[in-house]
Short mmCIF file of C-alpha atoms and ligand atoms in Angstrom, two decimals:
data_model
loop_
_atom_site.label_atom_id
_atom_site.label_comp_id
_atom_site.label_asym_id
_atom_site.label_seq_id
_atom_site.Cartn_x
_atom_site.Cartn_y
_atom_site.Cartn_z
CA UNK A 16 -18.26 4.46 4.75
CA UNK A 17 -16.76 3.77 8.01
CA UNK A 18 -12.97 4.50 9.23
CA UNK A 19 -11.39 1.85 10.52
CA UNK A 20 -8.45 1.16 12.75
CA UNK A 21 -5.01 0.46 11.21
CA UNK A 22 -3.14 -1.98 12.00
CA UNK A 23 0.36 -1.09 13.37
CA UNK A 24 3.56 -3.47 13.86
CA UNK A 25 4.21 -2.03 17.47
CA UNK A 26 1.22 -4.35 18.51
CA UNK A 27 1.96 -7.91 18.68
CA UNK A 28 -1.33 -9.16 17.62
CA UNK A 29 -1.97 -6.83 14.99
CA UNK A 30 1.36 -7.56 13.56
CA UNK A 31 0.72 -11.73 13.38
CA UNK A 32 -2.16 -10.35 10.97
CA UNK A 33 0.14 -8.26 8.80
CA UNK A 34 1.93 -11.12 8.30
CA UNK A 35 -0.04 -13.09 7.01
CA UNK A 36 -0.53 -13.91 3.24
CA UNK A 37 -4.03 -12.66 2.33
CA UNK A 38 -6.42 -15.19 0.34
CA UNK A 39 -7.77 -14.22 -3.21
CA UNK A 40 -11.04 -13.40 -3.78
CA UNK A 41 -13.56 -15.80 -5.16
CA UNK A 42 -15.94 -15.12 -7.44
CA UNK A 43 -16.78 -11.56 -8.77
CA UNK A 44 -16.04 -7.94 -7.23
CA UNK A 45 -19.82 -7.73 -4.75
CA UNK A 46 -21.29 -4.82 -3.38
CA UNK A 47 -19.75 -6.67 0.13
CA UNK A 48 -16.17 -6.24 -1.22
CA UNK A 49 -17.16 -2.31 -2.45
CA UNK A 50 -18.04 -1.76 1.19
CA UNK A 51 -14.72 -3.03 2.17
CA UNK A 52 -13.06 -0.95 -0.36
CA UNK A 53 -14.95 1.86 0.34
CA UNK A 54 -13.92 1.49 3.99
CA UNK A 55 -10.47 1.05 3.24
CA UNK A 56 -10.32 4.65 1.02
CA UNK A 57 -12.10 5.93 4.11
CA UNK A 58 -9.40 4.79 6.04
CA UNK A 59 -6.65 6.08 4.00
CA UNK A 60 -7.81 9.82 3.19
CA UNK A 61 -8.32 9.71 7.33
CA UNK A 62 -4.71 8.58 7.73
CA UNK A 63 -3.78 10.26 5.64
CA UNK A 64 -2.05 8.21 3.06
CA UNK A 65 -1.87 7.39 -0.67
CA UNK A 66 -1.78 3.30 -0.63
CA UNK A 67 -3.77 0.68 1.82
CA UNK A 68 -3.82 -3.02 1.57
CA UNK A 69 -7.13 -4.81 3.21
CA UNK A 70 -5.06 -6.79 5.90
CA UNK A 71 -3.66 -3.13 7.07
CA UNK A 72 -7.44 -3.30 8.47
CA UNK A 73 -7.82 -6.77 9.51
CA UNK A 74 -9.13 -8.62 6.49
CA UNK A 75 -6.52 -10.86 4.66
CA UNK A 76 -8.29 -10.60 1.31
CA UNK A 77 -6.37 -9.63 -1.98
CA UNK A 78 -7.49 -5.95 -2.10
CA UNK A 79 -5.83 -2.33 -2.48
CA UNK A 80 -7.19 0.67 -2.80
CA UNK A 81 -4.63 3.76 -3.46
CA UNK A 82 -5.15 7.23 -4.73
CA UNK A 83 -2.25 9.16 -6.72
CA UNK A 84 -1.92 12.22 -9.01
CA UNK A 85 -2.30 12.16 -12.48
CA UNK A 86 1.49 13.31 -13.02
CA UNK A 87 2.41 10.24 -10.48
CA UNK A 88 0.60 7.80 -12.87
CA UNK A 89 2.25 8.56 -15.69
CA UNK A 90 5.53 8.22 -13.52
CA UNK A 91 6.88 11.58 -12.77
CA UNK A 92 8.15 10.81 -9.53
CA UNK A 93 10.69 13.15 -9.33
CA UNK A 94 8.28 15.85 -9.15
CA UNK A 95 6.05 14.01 -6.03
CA UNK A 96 6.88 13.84 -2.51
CA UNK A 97 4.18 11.74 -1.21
CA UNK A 98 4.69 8.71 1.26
CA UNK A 99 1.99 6.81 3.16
CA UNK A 100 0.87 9.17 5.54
CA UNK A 101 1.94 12.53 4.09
CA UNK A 102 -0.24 15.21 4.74
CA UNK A 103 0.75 17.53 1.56
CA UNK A 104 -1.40 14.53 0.07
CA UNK A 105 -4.81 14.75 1.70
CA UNK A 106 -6.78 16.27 -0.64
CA UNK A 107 -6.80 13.77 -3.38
CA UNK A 108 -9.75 11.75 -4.87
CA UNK A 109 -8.84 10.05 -7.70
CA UNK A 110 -9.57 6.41 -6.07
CA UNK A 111 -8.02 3.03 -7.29
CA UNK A 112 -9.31 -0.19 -6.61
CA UNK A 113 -7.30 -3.92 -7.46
CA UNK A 114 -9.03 -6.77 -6.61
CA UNK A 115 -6.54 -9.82 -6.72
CA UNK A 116 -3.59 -8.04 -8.57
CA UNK A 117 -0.94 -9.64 -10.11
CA UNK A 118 2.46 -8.33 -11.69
CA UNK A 119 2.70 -10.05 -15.06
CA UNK A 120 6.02 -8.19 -15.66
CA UNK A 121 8.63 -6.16 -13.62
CA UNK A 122 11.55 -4.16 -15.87
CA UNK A 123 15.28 -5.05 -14.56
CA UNK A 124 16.10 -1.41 -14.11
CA UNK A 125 15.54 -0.40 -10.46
CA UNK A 126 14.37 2.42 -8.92
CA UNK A 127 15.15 3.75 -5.24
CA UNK A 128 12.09 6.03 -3.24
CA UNK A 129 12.06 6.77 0.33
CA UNK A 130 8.87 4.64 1.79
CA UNK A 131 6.89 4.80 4.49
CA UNK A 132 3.57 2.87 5.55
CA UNK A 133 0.64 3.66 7.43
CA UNK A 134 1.50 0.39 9.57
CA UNK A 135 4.45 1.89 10.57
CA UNK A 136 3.65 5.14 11.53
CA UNK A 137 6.32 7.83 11.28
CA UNK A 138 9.29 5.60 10.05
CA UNK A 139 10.89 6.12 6.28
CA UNK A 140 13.54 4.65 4.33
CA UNK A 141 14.92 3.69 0.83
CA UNK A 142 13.82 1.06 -0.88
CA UNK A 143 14.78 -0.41 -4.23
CA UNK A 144 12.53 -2.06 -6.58
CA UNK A 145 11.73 -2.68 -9.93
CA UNK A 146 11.12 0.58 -11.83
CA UNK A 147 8.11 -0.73 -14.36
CA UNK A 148 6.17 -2.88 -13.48
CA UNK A 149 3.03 -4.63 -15.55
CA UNK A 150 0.06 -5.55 -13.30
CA UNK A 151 -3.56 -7.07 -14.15
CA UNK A 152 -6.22 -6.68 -11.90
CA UNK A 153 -10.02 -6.34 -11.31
CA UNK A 154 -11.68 -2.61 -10.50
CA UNK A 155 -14.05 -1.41 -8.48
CA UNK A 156 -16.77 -2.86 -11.04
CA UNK A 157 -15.26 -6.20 -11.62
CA UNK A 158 -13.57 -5.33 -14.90
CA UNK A 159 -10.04 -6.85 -15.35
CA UNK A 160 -7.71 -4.22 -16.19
CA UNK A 161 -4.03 -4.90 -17.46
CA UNK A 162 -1.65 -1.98 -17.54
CA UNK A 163 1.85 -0.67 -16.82
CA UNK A 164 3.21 1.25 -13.93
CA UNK A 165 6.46 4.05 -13.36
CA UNK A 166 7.85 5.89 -10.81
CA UNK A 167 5.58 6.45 -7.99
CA UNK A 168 3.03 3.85 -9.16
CA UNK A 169 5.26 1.25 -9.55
CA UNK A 170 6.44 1.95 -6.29
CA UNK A 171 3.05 2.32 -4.27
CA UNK A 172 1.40 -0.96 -6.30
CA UNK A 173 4.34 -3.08 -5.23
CA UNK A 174 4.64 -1.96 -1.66
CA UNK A 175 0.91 -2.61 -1.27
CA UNK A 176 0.86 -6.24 -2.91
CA UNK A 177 3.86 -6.53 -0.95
CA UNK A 178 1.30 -6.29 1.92
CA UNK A 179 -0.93 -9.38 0.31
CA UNK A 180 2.68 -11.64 0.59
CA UNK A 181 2.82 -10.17 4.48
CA UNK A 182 5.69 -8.29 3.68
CA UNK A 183 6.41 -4.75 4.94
CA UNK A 184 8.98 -2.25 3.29
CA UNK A 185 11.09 -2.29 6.41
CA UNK A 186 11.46 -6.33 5.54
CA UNK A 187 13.53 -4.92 2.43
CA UNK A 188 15.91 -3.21 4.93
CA UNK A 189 18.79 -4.52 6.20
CA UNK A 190 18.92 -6.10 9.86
CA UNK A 191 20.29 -3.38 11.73
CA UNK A 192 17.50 -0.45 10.12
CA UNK A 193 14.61 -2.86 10.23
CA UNK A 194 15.41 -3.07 14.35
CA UNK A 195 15.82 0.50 14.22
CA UNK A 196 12.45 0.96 12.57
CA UNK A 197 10.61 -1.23 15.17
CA UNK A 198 12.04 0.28 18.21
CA UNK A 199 11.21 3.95 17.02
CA UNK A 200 7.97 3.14 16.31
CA UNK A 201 7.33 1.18 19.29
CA UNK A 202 8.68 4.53 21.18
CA UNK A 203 6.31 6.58 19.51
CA UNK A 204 3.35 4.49 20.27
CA UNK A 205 4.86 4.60 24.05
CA UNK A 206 4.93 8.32 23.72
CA UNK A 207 1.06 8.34 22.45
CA UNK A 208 -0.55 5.96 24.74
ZN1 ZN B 325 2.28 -0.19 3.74
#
């Protein structure tokens, strides 16, 4: 398993990539695509973070890996604190792989959490989305898999998919806190380089 560099939106080229809409995969899940998705979980304890979409490493393919608490499954957010790239969240392996996933069914009722995304290093804000969401996907072995999501699932699936439409959560912001969110985290890289 290697780490590999994530893509940030501070870089010009690395953002035309994250906006781009990533292809599906053909064919069944290969022990090629396992050594991309075991690259990408790599990637993501490294960060550290909880969700990571393929083209957040270069590859536009339809693939997510995130890893979440049992209590976050079943949709307790209210009891998490985890973003992309929070470090009370390191120590986690419960990995989850979705090979071309696809929301069958999103609930009216909404639900508000404070995002962030390893792509955007260091910037959060609120973001509403569906609270429930019903996806179908293939696993890590190629199995297709249909089940519901809550609270922080439903969040951290459809921020990541957002990812596979090139859509970041700052996109859902308004005008004004999407520039915001660009200039601090162009600052930041300033700052780092
Ligand atoms: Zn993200």
């Amino acid at each position: 398993m290697t780490v590999r560099r994530i893509l940030t939106i501070d870089n010009a080229a690395d953002l035309a990539v994250l906006k781009q809409i990533s292809t599906p995969v053909e064919g069944p899940v290969t022990d090629e695509l396992r050594r991309l998705m075991d690259d990408m979980l790599e990637t993501m304890y490294d960060a550290p973070g909880i969700g990571l979409a393929a083209v957040q490493i270069g590859d536009a393919r339809r693939v997510i890996v995130m890893d979440l608490n049992d209590a976050e499954l079943e949709g307790h957010a209210e009891d998490a604190e985890a973003d992309e790239g929070d470090e009370a969240q390191v120590a986690r392996r419960n990995p989850r792989y979705y090979v071309n996933p696809e929301i069958v069914w999103a609930a009216d009722e909404l639900f508000t959490y404070e995002e962030g995304c390893l792509s955007v290093p260091e910037y959060f804000d609120s973001v509403e989305r569906p609270a429930r969401v019903r996806l179908r996907y293939l696993n890590y072995t190629g199995e297709t898999i249909e089940e519901e999501a809550g609270g922080l699932y439903a969040v951290c699936i459809q921020h990541e998919m957002d990812h596979l439409e090139g859509v970041l959560f700052i996109d859902h912001l308004s005008r004004l806190k999407r520039e915001r969110a660009v200039a601090k985290v162009r600052k930041n890289a300033r700052l780092a380089a």
